[in-house]
PDB file of C-alpha atoms and ligand atoms in Angstrom:
ATOM      1  CA  MET A 662     -23.054  -3.566  -6.037  1.00 74.00           C
ATOM      2  CA  GLY A 663     -21.951  -4.882  -3.393  1.00 94.00           C
ATOM      3  CA  LEU A 664     -18.237  -5.380  -2.730  1.00 98.00           C
ATOM      4  CA  ALA A 665     -19.124  -9.023  -2.007  1.00 98.00           C
ATOM      5  CA  ASN A 666     -16.965 -11.257  -4.831  1.00 98.00           C
ATOM      6  CA  ARG A 667     -15.169  -8.259  -6.440  1.00 98.00           C
ATOM      7  CA  ASP A 668     -11.779  -8.209  -7.767  1.00 98.00           C
ATOM      8  CA  ILE A 669      -9.262  -5.121  -6.449  1.00 98.00           C
ATOM      9  CA  ILE A 670      -6.999  -4.422  -8.582  1.00 98.00           C
ATOM     10  CA  SER A 671      -6.479  -0.746  -8.124  1.00 96.00           C
ATOM     11  CA  LEU A 672      -8.072   2.062  -6.734  1.00 94.00           C
ATOM     12  CA  GLY A 673     -10.424   2.820  -8.852  1.00 94.00           C
ATOM     13  CA  ASP A 674     -11.876  -0.080  -8.790  1.00 96.00           C
ATOM     14  CA  LEU A 675     -13.703   0.984  -5.054  1.00 98.00           C
ATOM     15  CA  SER A 676     -15.620   4.250  -4.485  1.00 97.00           C
ATOM     16  CA  ASN A 677     -15.045   6.476  -1.686  1.00 97.00           C
ATOM     17  CA  GLU A 678     -18.188   4.863  -0.062  1.00 98.00           C
ATOM     18  CA  GLU A 679     -16.709   1.211  -0.309  1.00 98.00           C
ATOM     19  CA  ILE A 680     -13.697   3.109   0.626  1.00 98.00           C
ATOM     20  CA  PHE A 681     -15.527   4.373   3.986  1.00 98.00           C
ATOM     21  CA  GLN A 682     -18.144   0.811   4.503  1.00 98.00           C
ATOM     22  CA  ILE A 683     -14.333  -0.708   4.421  1.00 98.00           C
ATOM     23  CA  PHE A 684     -13.364   1.637   7.082  1.00 98.00           C
ATOM     24  CA  GLU A 685     -15.979   0.799   9.369  1.00 98.00           C
ATOM     25  CA  VAL A 686     -15.536  -2.738   9.533  1.00 98.00           C
ATOM     26  CA  ALA A 687     -12.141  -2.011  10.620  1.00 98.00           C
ATOM     27  CA  ASP A 688     -12.740  -0.286  13.229  1.00 98.00           C
ATOM     28  CA  ARG A 689     -15.323  -2.959  14.276  1.00 97.00           C
ATOM     29  CA  PHE A 690     -12.587  -5.018  13.388  1.00 98.00           C
ATOM     30  CA  GLU A 691      -9.728  -3.899  15.753  1.00 97.00           C
ATOM     31  CA  PRO A 692     -10.914  -5.080  19.409  1.00 96.00           C
ATOM     32  CA  LEU A 693     -10.164  -8.496  17.942  1.00 96.00           C
ATOM     33  CA  ALA A 694      -6.781  -7.386  15.971  1.00 96.00           C
ATOM     34  CA  ARG A 695      -5.772  -6.568  19.293  1.00 95.00           C
ATOM     35  CA  GLY A 696      -5.925 -10.162  20.218  1.00 91.00           C
ATOM     36  CA  LYS A 697      -9.266  -9.155  22.293  1.00 94.00           C
ATOM     37  CA  GLY A 698     -11.517 -12.177  21.730  1.00 91.00           C
ATOM     38  CA  ARG A 699     -12.073 -14.086  19.029  1.00 92.00           C
ATOM     39  CA  SER A 700     -13.990 -14.895  15.618  1.00 96.00           C
ATOM     40  CA  ASP A 701     -14.977 -17.698  13.221  1.00 97.00           C
ATOM     41  CA  LEU A 702     -16.535 -15.168  10.789  1.00 98.00           C
ATOM     42  CA  LEU A 703     -14.632 -16.505   7.939  1.00 98.00           C
ATOM     43  CA  ARG A 704     -14.723 -20.418   9.252  1.00 98.00           C
ATOM     44  CA  GLY A 705     -15.368 -23.078   6.507  1.00 98.00           C
ATOM     45  CA  LYS A 706     -13.032 -19.436   3.211  1.00 98.00           C
ATOM     46  CA  ILE A 707      -9.536 -19.857   2.161  1.00 98.00           C
ATOM     47  CA  MET A 708      -6.823 -17.447   0.719  1.00 98.00           C
ATOM     48  CA  ALA A 709      -4.491 -18.564  -1.422  1.00 98.00           C
ATOM     49  CA  ALA A 710      -1.655 -16.168  -1.302  1.00 98.00           C
ATOM     50  CA  LEU A 711       0.828 -16.324  -4.201  1.00 98.00           C
ATOM     51  CA  PHE A 712       3.809 -13.806  -3.730  1.00 97.00           C
ATOM     52  CA  PHE A 713       6.303 -13.866  -7.146  1.00 96.00           C
ATOM     53  CA  GLU A 714       8.249 -11.186  -4.991  1.00 95.00           C
ATOM     54  CA  PRO A 715       9.267 -11.192  -1.462  1.00 95.00           C
ATOM     55  CA  SER A 716       7.322  -9.379   1.068  1.00 95.00           C
ATOM     56  CA  THR A 717       7.290  -9.239   5.202  1.00 96.00           C
ATOM     57  CA  ARG A 718       3.739  -7.068   6.282  1.00 97.00           C
ATOM     58  CA  THR A 719       1.918  -8.144   2.784  1.00 97.00           C
ATOM     59  CA  ARG A 720       2.021 -11.265   2.908  1.00 98.00           C
ATOM     60  CA  LEU A 721       1.573 -12.022   6.336  1.00 98.00           C
ATOM     61  CA  SER A 722      -0.675  -9.175   7.447  1.00 98.00           C
ATOM     62  CA  PHE A 723      -2.939 -11.197   4.683  1.00 98.00           C
ATOM     63  CA  GLU A 724      -2.643 -14.202   6.238  1.00 98.00           C
ATOM     64  CA  SER A 725      -2.725 -13.350  10.229  1.00 97.00           C
ATOM     65  CA  ALA A 726      -6.801 -11.100   8.849  1.00 98.00           C
ATOM     66  CA  MET A 727      -7.438 -14.748   7.337  1.00 98.00           C
ATOM     67  CA  LYS A 728      -6.548 -16.797  10.457  1.00 97.00           C
ATOM     68  CA  ARG A 729      -7.617 -13.731  12.658  1.00 97.00           C
ATOM     69  CA  LEU A 730     -11.264 -14.565  11.593  1.00 98.00           C
ATOM     70  CA  GLY A 731     -11.028 -17.905  11.814  1.00 98.00           C
ATOM     71  CA  GLY A 732     -10.544 -19.042   8.292  1.00 98.00           C
ATOM     72  CA  GLY A 733      -7.683 -20.716   6.468  1.00 98.00           C
ATOM     73  CA  VAL A 734      -4.993 -19.936   4.039  1.00 98.00           C
ATOM     74  CA  ILE A 735      -2.669 -21.788   1.592  1.00 98.00           C
ATOM     75  CA  GLY A 736      -0.056 -20.659  -1.086  1.00 97.00           C
ATOM     76  CA  PHE A 737       3.729 -19.724  -1.678  1.00 95.00           C
ATOM     77  CA  ALA A 738       5.780 -17.333  -0.707  1.00 95.00           C
ATOM     78  CA  TYR A 739       8.771 -18.264  -3.893  1.00 89.00           C
ATOM     79  CA  PRO A 740       7.300 -19.236  -6.698  1.00 89.00           C
ATOM     80  CA  GLU A 741      10.954 -21.537  -7.598  1.00 87.00           C
ATOM     81  CA  ILE A 742       8.622 -23.686  -5.357  1.00 83.00           C
ATOM     82  CA  SER A 743       6.002 -24.239  -7.091  1.00 86.00           C
ATOM     83  CA  SER A 744       5.422 -25.899 -10.344  1.00 88.00           C
ATOM     84  CA  VAL A 745       6.049 -21.785 -11.940  1.00 85.00           C
ATOM     85  CA  ALA A 746       9.930 -22.981 -12.162  1.00 84.00           C
ATOM     86  CA  LYS A 747       8.780 -25.430 -14.224  1.00 89.00           C
ATOM     87  CA  GLY A 748       7.554 -23.200 -16.711  1.00 90.00           C
ATOM     88  CA  GLU A 749       3.675 -22.903 -15.413  1.00 92.00           C
ATOM     89  CA  THR A 750       2.260 -19.707 -16.739  1.00 94.00           C
ATOM     90  CA  LEU A 751       0.917 -16.688 -14.236  1.00 95.00           C
ATOM     91  CA  THR A 752      -2.809 -18.103 -16.050  1.00 96.00           C
ATOM     92  CA  ASP A 753      -2.713 -21.429 -15.812  1.00 96.00           C
ATOM     93  CA  THR A 754      -1.528 -21.461 -11.690  1.00 96.00           C
ATOM     94  CA  VAL A 755      -4.058 -18.832 -11.048  1.00 97.00           C
ATOM     95  CA  ARG A 756      -6.676 -21.321 -13.225  1.00 97.00           C
ATOM     96  CA  THR A 757      -5.375 -24.311 -10.388  1.00 97.00           C
ATOM     97  CA  VAL A 758      -5.050 -21.964  -7.407  1.00 98.00           C
ATOM     98  CA  GLU A 759      -8.843 -20.778  -7.370  1.00 98.00           C
ATOM     99  CA  LYS A 760     -10.172 -24.047  -7.288  1.00 98.00           C
ATOM    100  CA  TYR A 761      -8.318 -24.904  -3.792  1.00 98.00           C
ATOM    101  CA  CYS A 762     -10.179 -21.463  -1.856  1.00 98.00           C
ATOM    102  CA  ASP A 763     -12.446 -18.452  -2.047  1.00 98.00           C
ATOM    103  CA  VAL A 764      -9.561 -15.797  -2.893  1.00 98.00           C
ATOM    104  CA  ILE A 765      -6.628 -14.981  -4.038  1.00 98.00           C
ATOM    105  CA  VAL A 766      -3.866 -12.635  -3.351  1.00 98.00           C
ATOM    106  CA  LEU A 767      -1.454 -11.478  -5.254  1.00 98.00           C
ATOM    107  CA  ARG A 768       1.939  -9.924  -5.686  1.00 98.00           C
ATOM    108  CA  HIS A 769       3.409  -9.907  -9.463  1.00 97.00           C
ATOM    109  CA  PRO A 770       7.013  -8.661 -10.757  1.00 95.00           C
ATOM    110  CA  LYS A 771       5.331  -7.453 -13.699  1.00 96.00           C
ATOM    111  CA  MET A 772       2.398  -4.607 -14.037  1.00 96.00           C
ATOM    112  CA  GLY A 773      -0.763  -6.346 -15.449  1.00 97.00           C
ATOM    113  CA  ALA A 774      -0.348  -9.414 -13.951  1.00 97.00           C
ATOM    114  CA  ALA A 775      -3.102  -9.362 -11.366  1.00 98.00           C
ATOM    115  CA  ARG A 776      -5.324  -7.920 -13.595  1.00 98.00           C
ATOM    116  CA  LEU A 777      -4.749 -10.486 -16.040  1.00 98.00           C
ATOM    117  CA  ALA A 778      -5.239 -12.721 -13.526  1.00 98.00           C
ATOM    118  CA  ALA A 779      -8.348 -11.480 -11.968  1.00 98.00           C
ATOM    119  CA  GLU A 780      -9.941 -11.901 -15.824  1.00 98.00           C
ATOM    120  CA  VAL A 781      -9.045 -15.626 -15.865  1.00 98.00           C
ATOM    121  CA  ALA A 782     -10.403 -16.648 -11.897  1.00 98.00           C
ATOM    122  CA  GLU A 783     -13.356 -16.814 -10.610  1.00 98.00           C
ATOM    123  CA  VAL A 784     -13.784 -16.269  -7.793  1.00 98.00           C
ATOM    124  CA  PRO A 785     -11.904 -12.948  -6.332  1.00 98.00           C
ATOM    125  CA  VAL A 786      -8.319 -11.404  -7.155  1.00 98.00           C
ATOM    126  CA  ILE A 787      -6.980  -8.855  -4.650  1.00 98.00           C
ATOM    127  CA  ASN A 788      -3.599  -7.239  -6.549  1.00 98.00           C
ATOM    128  CA  ALA A 789      -0.815  -7.146  -3.830  1.00 98.00           C
ATOM    129  CA  GLY A 790       1.522  -5.615  -5.706  1.00 98.00           C
ATOM    130  CA  ASP A 791       2.092  -5.606  -9.570  1.00 97.00           C
ATOM    131  CA  GLY A 792       5.713  -4.608 -10.739  1.00 96.00           C
ATOM    132  CA  ALA A 793       5.177  -1.029 -10.434  1.00 94.00           C
ATOM    133  CA  GLY A 794       1.722  -0.279 -11.344  1.00 95.00           C
ATOM    134  CA  HIS A 795      -0.321  -0.509  -8.340  1.00 95.00           C
ATOM    135  CA  HIS A 796      -0.755  -2.189  -4.543  1.00 98.00           C
ATOM    136  CA  PRO A 797      -4.804  -0.559  -3.459  1.00 98.00           C
ATOM    137  CA  THR A 798      -4.590  -2.775  -0.122  1.00 98.00           C
ATOM    138  CA  GLN A 799      -1.761   0.175   0.860  1.00 98.00           C
ATOM    139  CA  THR A 800      -2.883   2.206  -0.179  1.00 98.00           C
ATOM    140  CA  LEU A 801      -6.616   1.427   1.832  1.00 98.00           C
ATOM    141  CA  LEU A 802      -3.875   1.111   5.529  1.00 98.00           C
ATOM    142  CA  ASP A 803      -2.638   4.639   3.942  1.00 98.00           C
ATOM    143  CA  LEU A 804      -5.779   5.842   3.963  1.00 98.00           C
ATOM    144  CA  TYR A 805      -7.093   4.391   7.488  1.00 98.00           C
ATOM    145  CA  THR A 806      -3.569   5.721   9.392  1.00 98.00           C
ATOM    146  CA  ILE A 807      -4.331   8.478   8.920  1.00 98.00           C
ATOM    147  CA  LYS A 808      -7.666   9.049   9.172  1.00 98.00           C
ATOM    148  CA  LYS A 809      -7.225   7.581  12.379  1.00 97.00           C
ATOM    149  CA  THR A 810      -4.455   9.286  13.359  1.00 97.00           C
ATOM    150  CA  VAL A 811      -5.404  12.752  12.078  1.00 97.00           C
ATOM    151  CA  GLY A 812      -9.106  12.362  11.956  1.00 97.00           C
ATOM    152  CA  ARG A 813      -9.767  13.441   8.971  1.00 98.00           C
ATOM    153  CA  LEU A 814      -9.362  12.955   4.529  1.00 98.00           C
ATOM    154  CA  GLU A 815      -9.052  16.074   3.421  1.00 97.00           C
ATOM    155  CA  ASN A 816      -7.394  19.806   3.932  1.00 98.00           C
ATOM    156  CA  LEU A 817      -4.401  18.412   4.482  1.00 98.00           C
ATOM    157  CA  ASN A 818      -0.373  18.793   3.017  1.00 98.00           C
ATOM    158  CA  VAL A 819       0.935  15.745   1.413  1.00 98.00           C
ATOM    159  CA  GLY A 820       4.322  15.748   0.529  1.00 98.00           C
ATOM    160  CA  LEU A 821       5.123  12.409  -0.981  1.00 98.00           C
ATOM    161  CA  VAL A 822       9.172  11.959  -1.344  1.00 98.00           C
ATOM    162  CA  GLY A 823      11.615   9.729  -2.483  1.00 98.00           C
ATOM    163  CA  ASP A 824      11.149   6.746  -5.933  1.00 98.00           C
ATOM    164  CA  LEU A 825       7.671   8.457  -7.297  1.00 98.00           C
ATOM    165  CA  LYS A 826       9.151   6.621 -10.114  1.00 97.00           C
ATOM    166  CA  TYR A 827       8.989   2.964  -9.159  1.00 97.00           C
ATOM    167  CA  GLY A 828       6.758   2.821  -6.673  1.00 97.00           C
ATOM    168  CA  ARG A 829       3.132   1.234  -6.903  1.00 96.00           C
ATOM    169  CA  THR A 830       2.092   2.595  -3.261  1.00 97.00           C
ATOM    170  CA  VAL A 831       3.106   6.710  -4.130  1.00 97.00           C
ATOM    171  CA  HIS A 832       1.427   5.320  -7.856  1.00 96.00           C
ATOM    172  CA  SER A 833      -2.111   4.319  -6.739  1.00 95.00           C
ATOM    173  CA  LEU A 834      -1.367   6.649  -3.065  1.00 97.00           C
ATOM    174  CA  VAL A 835      -1.879  10.122  -5.155  1.00 97.00           C
ATOM    175  CA  TYR A 836      -4.964   8.702  -6.856  1.00 96.00           C
ATOM    176  CA  ALA A 837      -6.571   7.990  -3.826  1.00 97.00           C
ATOM    177  CA  LEU A 838      -5.273  11.412  -2.003  1.00 97.00           C
ATOM    178  CA  SER A 839      -6.215  13.773  -5.047  1.00 96.00           C
ATOM    179  CA  ARG A 840      -9.705  12.153  -4.475  1.00 96.00           C
ATOM    180  CA  PHE A 841     -10.366  14.528  -1.650  1.00 96.00           C
ATOM    181  CA  GLU A 842      -8.938  18.353  -1.618  1.00 96.00           C
ATOM    182  CA  ASN A 843      -5.872  17.634  -0.490  1.00 97.00           C
ATOM    183  CA  LYS A 844      -2.694  20.061  -1.577  1.00 97.00           C
ATOM    184  CA  LEU A 845      -0.192  17.301  -2.831  1.00 98.00           C
ATOM    185  CA  PHE A 846       3.953  18.534  -2.684  1.00 98.00           C
ATOM    186  CA  LEU A 847       5.620  14.984  -4.798  1.00 98.00           C
ATOM    187  CA  VAL A 848       9.306  15.545  -4.036  1.00 98.00           C
ATOM    188  CA  ALA A 849      11.770  13.384  -6.191  1.00 98.00           C
ATOM    189  CA  PRO A 850      15.151  13.245  -8.148  1.00 97.00           C
ATOM    190  CA  PRO A 851      14.739  14.598 -11.471  1.00 97.00           C
ATOM    191  CA  ALA A 852      15.784  10.939 -12.546  1.00 96.00           C
ATOM    192  CA  LEU A 853      12.428   9.430  -9.982  1.00 98.00           C
ATOM    193  CA  LYS A 854       9.875  11.958 -10.683  1.00 98.00           C
ATOM    194  CA  MET A 855       6.068  10.798 -10.777  1.00 98.00           C
ATOM    195  CA  PRO A 856       5.238   9.736 -14.858  1.00 97.00           C
ATOM    196  CA  ARG A 857       3.926  12.656 -16.348  1.00 97.00           C
ATOM    197  CA  GLU A 858       0.724  10.839 -17.365  1.00 96.00           C
ATOM    198  CA  ILE A 859      -0.240  10.107 -13.113  1.00 96.00           C
ATOM    199  CA  VAL A 860       0.641  14.013 -13.005  1.00 97.00           C
ATOM    200  CA  ASP A 861      -1.650  15.147 -15.899  1.00 96.00           C
ATOM    201  CA  ASP A 862      -4.714  13.109 -14.367  1.00 95.00           C
ATOM    202  CA  ILE A 863      -4.624  14.179 -11.031  1.00 94.00           C
ATOM    203  CA  SER A 864      -3.616  17.888 -12.196  1.00 94.00           C
ATOM    204  CA  ALA A 865      -6.821  17.712 -14.721  1.00 93.00           C
ATOM    205  CA  SER A 866      -9.256  16.281 -11.668  1.00 88.00           C
ATOM    206  CA  GLY A 867      -7.939  20.595  -9.922  1.00 92.00           C
ATOM    207  CA  ARG A 868      -5.840  19.097  -6.648  1.00 94.00           C
ATOM    208  CA  GLU A 869      -3.173  21.973  -6.555  1.00 95.00           C
ATOM    209  CA  ILE A 870       0.367  19.743  -6.856  1.00 97.00           C
ATOM    210  CA  VAL A 871       4.013  20.941  -6.513  1.00 98.00           C
ATOM    211  CA  GLU A 872       6.543  19.012  -7.924  1.00 98.00           C
ATOM    212  CA  THR A 873      10.362  19.668  -6.194  1.00 98.00           C
ATOM    213  CA  SER A 874      13.387  17.761  -5.772  1.00 98.00           C
ATOM    214  CA  ASP A 875      13.862  19.647  -2.635  1.00 98.00           C
ATOM    215  CA  LEU A 876      12.502  17.911   0.793  1.00 98.00           C
ATOM    216  CA  GLU A 877      13.838  21.086   3.206  1.00 97.00           C
ATOM    217  CA  GLU A 878      12.016  23.607   1.423  1.00 97.00           C
ATOM    218  CA  VAL A 879       8.430  22.052   1.256  1.00 98.00           C
ATOM    219  CA  LEU A 880       8.764  20.206   4.948  1.00 98.00           C
ATOM    220  CA  PRO A 881       7.578  23.105   6.509  1.00 98.00           C
ATOM    221  CA  GLU A 882       3.869  23.187   5.521  1.00 98.00           C
ATOM    222  CA  LEU A 883       3.656  19.097   5.925  1.00 98.00           C
ATOM    223  CA  ASP A 884       0.906  17.510   7.827  1.00 98.00           C
ATOM    224  CA  ILE A 885       1.910  13.973   6.278  1.00 98.00           C
ATOM    225  CA  LEU A 886       4.898  12.764   4.652  1.00 98.00           C
ATOM    226  CA  TYR A 887       4.867   9.874   3.360  1.00 98.00           C
ATOM    227  CA  VAL A 888       8.687   7.922   2.975  1.00 98.00           C
ATOM    228  CA  THR A 889       9.355   5.610   0.417  1.00 98.00           C
ATOM    229  CA  ARG A 890      12.058   3.430  -0.286  1.00 97.00           C
ATOM    230  CA  ILE A 891      14.311   3.708  -4.041  1.00 97.00           C
ATOM    231  CA  GLN A 892      12.788   0.129  -5.707  1.00 96.00           C
ATOM    232  CA  LYS A 893      16.639  -1.121  -6.381  1.00 96.00           C
ATOM    233  CA  GLU A 894      14.266  -4.079  -7.913  1.00 95.00           C
ATOM    234  CA  ARG A 895      13.559  -1.488 -10.928  1.00 95.00           C
ATOM    235  CA  PHE A 896      16.033  -0.244 -11.736  1.00 96.00           C
ATOM    236  CA  PRO A 897      17.372  -1.419 -15.682  1.00 94.00           C
ATOM    237  CA  ASP A 898      20.679  -0.056 -14.847  1.00 94.00           C
ATOM    238  CA  LEU A 899      22.555  -0.197 -11.590  1.00 95.00           C
ATOM    239  CA  ALA A 900      24.718   2.725 -12.078  1.00 95.00           C
ATOM    240  CA  GLU A 901      21.594   4.773 -12.418  1.00 95.00           C
ATOM    241  CA  TYR A 902      20.413   3.771  -8.528  1.00 96.00           C
ATOM    242  CA  ALA A 903      24.126   4.069  -7.423  1.00 96.00           C
ATOM    243  CA  LYS A 904      23.312   7.778  -8.441  1.00 96.00           C
ATOM    244  CA  VAL A 905      20.211   8.674  -6.544  1.00 96.00           C
ATOM    245  CA  LYS A 906      20.537   6.254  -3.420  1.00 96.00           C
ATOM    246  CA  GLY A 907      20.668   7.536  -1.117  1.00 95.00           C
ATOM    247  CA  THR A 908      19.247  10.775  -1.836  1.00 96.00           C
ATOM    248  CA  TYR A 909      16.338  11.433   0.932  1.00 97.00           C
ATOM    249  CA  LYS A 910      17.668  10.825   4.468  1.00 97.00           C
ATOM    250  CA  ILE A 911      15.105  11.833   6.990  1.00 98.00           C
ATOM    251  CA  GLY A 912      17.114  12.565  10.732  1.00 98.00           C
ATOM    252  CA  LEU A 913      16.140  14.801  13.855  1.00 98.00           C
ATOM    253  CA  LYS A 914      18.105  17.312  12.141  1.00 97.00           C
ATOM    254  CA  SER A 915      15.529  17.542   9.309  1.00 95.00           C
ATOM    255  CA  LEU A 916      12.521  17.335  10.705  1.00 97.00           C
ATOM    256  CA  GLU A 917      14.253  21.087  12.808  1.00 97.00           C
ATOM    257  CA  ASN A 918      11.591  23.022  11.205  1.00 96.00           C
ATOM    258  CA  ALA A 919       8.926  20.850  10.679  1.00 98.00           C
ATOM    259  CA  LYS A 920       5.026  20.829  12.010  1.00 98.00           C
ATOM    260  CA  LYS A 921       4.388  19.549  15.600  1.00 98.00           C
ATOM    261  CA  GLU A 922       1.946  17.474  14.247  1.00 98.00           C
ATOM    262  CA  LEU A 923       3.887  16.269  11.092  1.00 98.00           C
ATOM    263  CA  ARG A 924       3.063  12.451  10.569  1.00 98.00           C
ATOM    264  CA  ILE A 925       5.695  10.500   8.545  1.00 98.00           C
ATOM    265  CA  LEU A 926       4.033   7.328   7.183  1.00 98.00           C
ATOM    266  CA  HIS A 927       6.565   4.743   4.761  1.00 98.00           C
ATOM    267  CA  PRO A 928       5.180   1.330   3.677  1.00 98.00           C
ATOM    268  CA  LEU A 929       8.107  -0.103   5.276  1.00 98.00           C
ATOM    269  CA  PRO A 930      10.705  -2.292   4.296  1.00 98.00           C
ATOM    270  CA  ARG A 931      12.757   1.277   4.576  1.00 97.00           C
ATOM    271  CA  VAL A 932      17.146   1.229   3.345  1.00 96.00           C
ATOM    272  CA  ASP A 933      18.452   3.910   4.787  1.00 96.00           C
ATOM    273  CA  GLU A 934      15.482   7.100   4.509  1.00 98.00           C
ATOM    274  CA  ILE A 935      14.906   7.751   7.126  1.00 98.00           C
ATOM    275  CA  SER A 936      16.935   6.846  10.779  1.00 98.00           C
ATOM    276  CA  PRO A 937      16.080   5.064  13.585  1.00 98.00           C
ATOM    277  CA  GLU A 938      16.445   8.451  15.213  1.00 98.00           C
ATOM    278  CA  VAL A 939      12.642   9.506  14.263  1.00 98.00           C
ATOM    279  CA  ASP A 940      11.634   6.133  15.360  1.00 98.00           C
ATOM    280  CA  THR A 941      11.186   7.184  19.004  1.00 98.00           C
ATOM    281  CA  THR A 942       9.209  10.879  18.329  1.00 98.00           C
ATOM    282  CA  PRO A 943       5.150  11.560  18.082  1.00 98.00           C
ATOM    283  CA  HIS A 944       6.041  12.403  14.258  1.00 98.00           C
ATOM    284  CA  ALA A 945       6.783   8.147  13.309  1.00 98.00           C
ATOM    285  CA  LYS A 946       3.420   6.762  12.377  1.00 98.00           C
ATOM    286  CA  TYR A 947       5.372   3.666  10.450  1.00 98.00           C
ATOM    287  CA  PHE A 948       4.688   0.988  12.756  1.00 97.00           C
ATOM    288  CA  ASP A 949       1.073   2.322  13.675  1.00 97.00           C
ATOM    289  CA  GLN A 950       0.752   1.400  10.110  1.00 98.00           C
ATOM    290  CA  VAL A 951       1.800  -2.265  10.301  1.00 98.00           C
ATOM    291  CA  PHE A 952      -0.458  -2.664  12.029  1.00 98.00           C
ATOM    292  CA  TYR A 953      -3.994  -1.016  10.860  1.00 98.00           C
ATOM    293  CA  GLY A 954      -2.526  -2.870   7.785  1.00 98.00           C
ATOM    294  CA  MET A 955      -3.721  -5.900   8.617  1.00 98.00           C
ATOM    295  CA  VAL A 956      -6.889  -4.736  10.037  1.00 98.00           C
ATOM    296  CA  VAL A 957      -8.008  -3.345   7.243  1.00 98.00           C
ATOM    297  CA  ARG A 958      -7.462  -6.716   5.526  1.00 98.00           C
ATOM    298  CA  MET A 959      -9.269  -7.966   8.374  1.00 98.00           C
ATOM    299  CA  ALA A 960     -12.086  -5.525   6.427  1.00 98.00           C
ATOM    300  CA  LEU A 961     -11.259  -6.121   2.928  1.00 98.00           C
ATOM    301  CA  LEU A 962     -11.196 -10.386   3.102  1.00 98.00           C
ATOM    302  CA  SER A 963     -14.785 -10.259   5.355  1.00 98.00           C
ATOM    303  CA  LEU A 964     -16.704  -7.965   2.837  1.00 98.00           C
ATOM    304  CA  LEU A 965     -15.416 -10.170  -0.981  1.00 98.00           C
ATOM    305  CA  LEU A 966     -16.061 -13.316   0.788  1.00 98.00           C
ATOM    306  CA  GLY A 967     -19.374 -11.867   1.742  1.00 97.00           C
ATOM    307  CA  ARG A 968     -19.261 -12.545   5.303  1.00 96.00           C
ATOM    308  CA  ALA A 969     -18.623  -9.220   6.851  1.00 92.00           C
TER     309      ALA A 969
HETATM  310  C1  NCD B1732       6.019  -2.265  -0.690  1.00 72.28           C
HETATM  311  C2  NCD B1732       5.640  -2.866  -2.281  1.00 72.28           C
HETATM  312  O1  NCD B1732       6.155  -3.723  -2.135  1.00 72.28           O
HETATM  313  O2  NCD B1732       5.177  -1.968  -3.478  1.00 72.28           O
HETATM  314  N1  NCD B1732       5.622  -2.703   0.870  1.00 72.28           N
HETATM  315  C3  NCD B1732       4.762  -3.042   1.425  1.00 72.28           C
HETATM  316  O3  NCD B1732       4.031  -3.818   0.726  1.00 72.28           O
HETATM  317  N2  NCD B1732       3.924  -2.315   2.814  1.00 72.28           N
HETATM  318  C4  NCD B1732       6.882  -1.159  -0.389  1.00 72.28           C
HETATM  319  C5  NCD B1732       8.250  -1.009  -0.829  1.00 72.28           C
HETATM  320  O4  NCD B1732       8.715  -2.775  -0.812  1.00 72.28           O
HETATM  321  O5  NCD B1732       9.662  -0.105  -1.007  1.00 72.28           O
END
């Protein structure tokens, strides 16, 4: 089965072969993404971006990806300006919007929203983040960045640090990394640990996992450090957020014992977990990630729309 017309709701929807196929197409699009040449590959195709939650990179990179390939874009960045504000259900919104477009990109605060949309829509649905659930295209771009900057996706010591409880990017990413031979270090305060069922799934796959709250202790072993923001908006009680806010702050001092080749990734936005002084070190790869995000989305859109 090819990728045309498929829904991408979690990384589980893609085999490793399909992931590599996306990366091959992305490699081809890279010069175009850098502004060299132009393409009309997606001419006549329309993407609808329905964003019920704030976004900068995900929405704009999807829109840019579509436009760089000659396609069109419709949608909304705030549900307040759509009929959702009048009480329309998600399924009615999706059933309507799909009449106007060829692919739907959906971000929603409720876990499972993208799956529900995919069940009612005939056009492919891409999950651009569903609550604390999944964020598969972020994971694709994270993997692509690792492949581009390290040269491989296996035999790596990868540390995921921050909010592993509510962070959807890390939920998708651990599953993806555990498909390859990697050692995973899950670094979080006790209140923000990776959900037990995810850790159990990964352990069952035979991968080695270290769970700790002590970043300093494990940092010297790491090849990749994936930093995440504490997801303030997902805390049922802001007093609980106040207790964990600012737990990890990575600055030049924290990196003194790091490997020379350590790469630091972050899905962004950051709050205070990586100090700006780190940005100019060779470790910092988070703005490269931003670029690769657009390239990977160009590849994914053209494959789902049957044009690559
Ligand atoms: C992430 C998200 O929305 O889950 N952002 C993104 O898509 N790059 C991470 C976050 O908001 O912390």
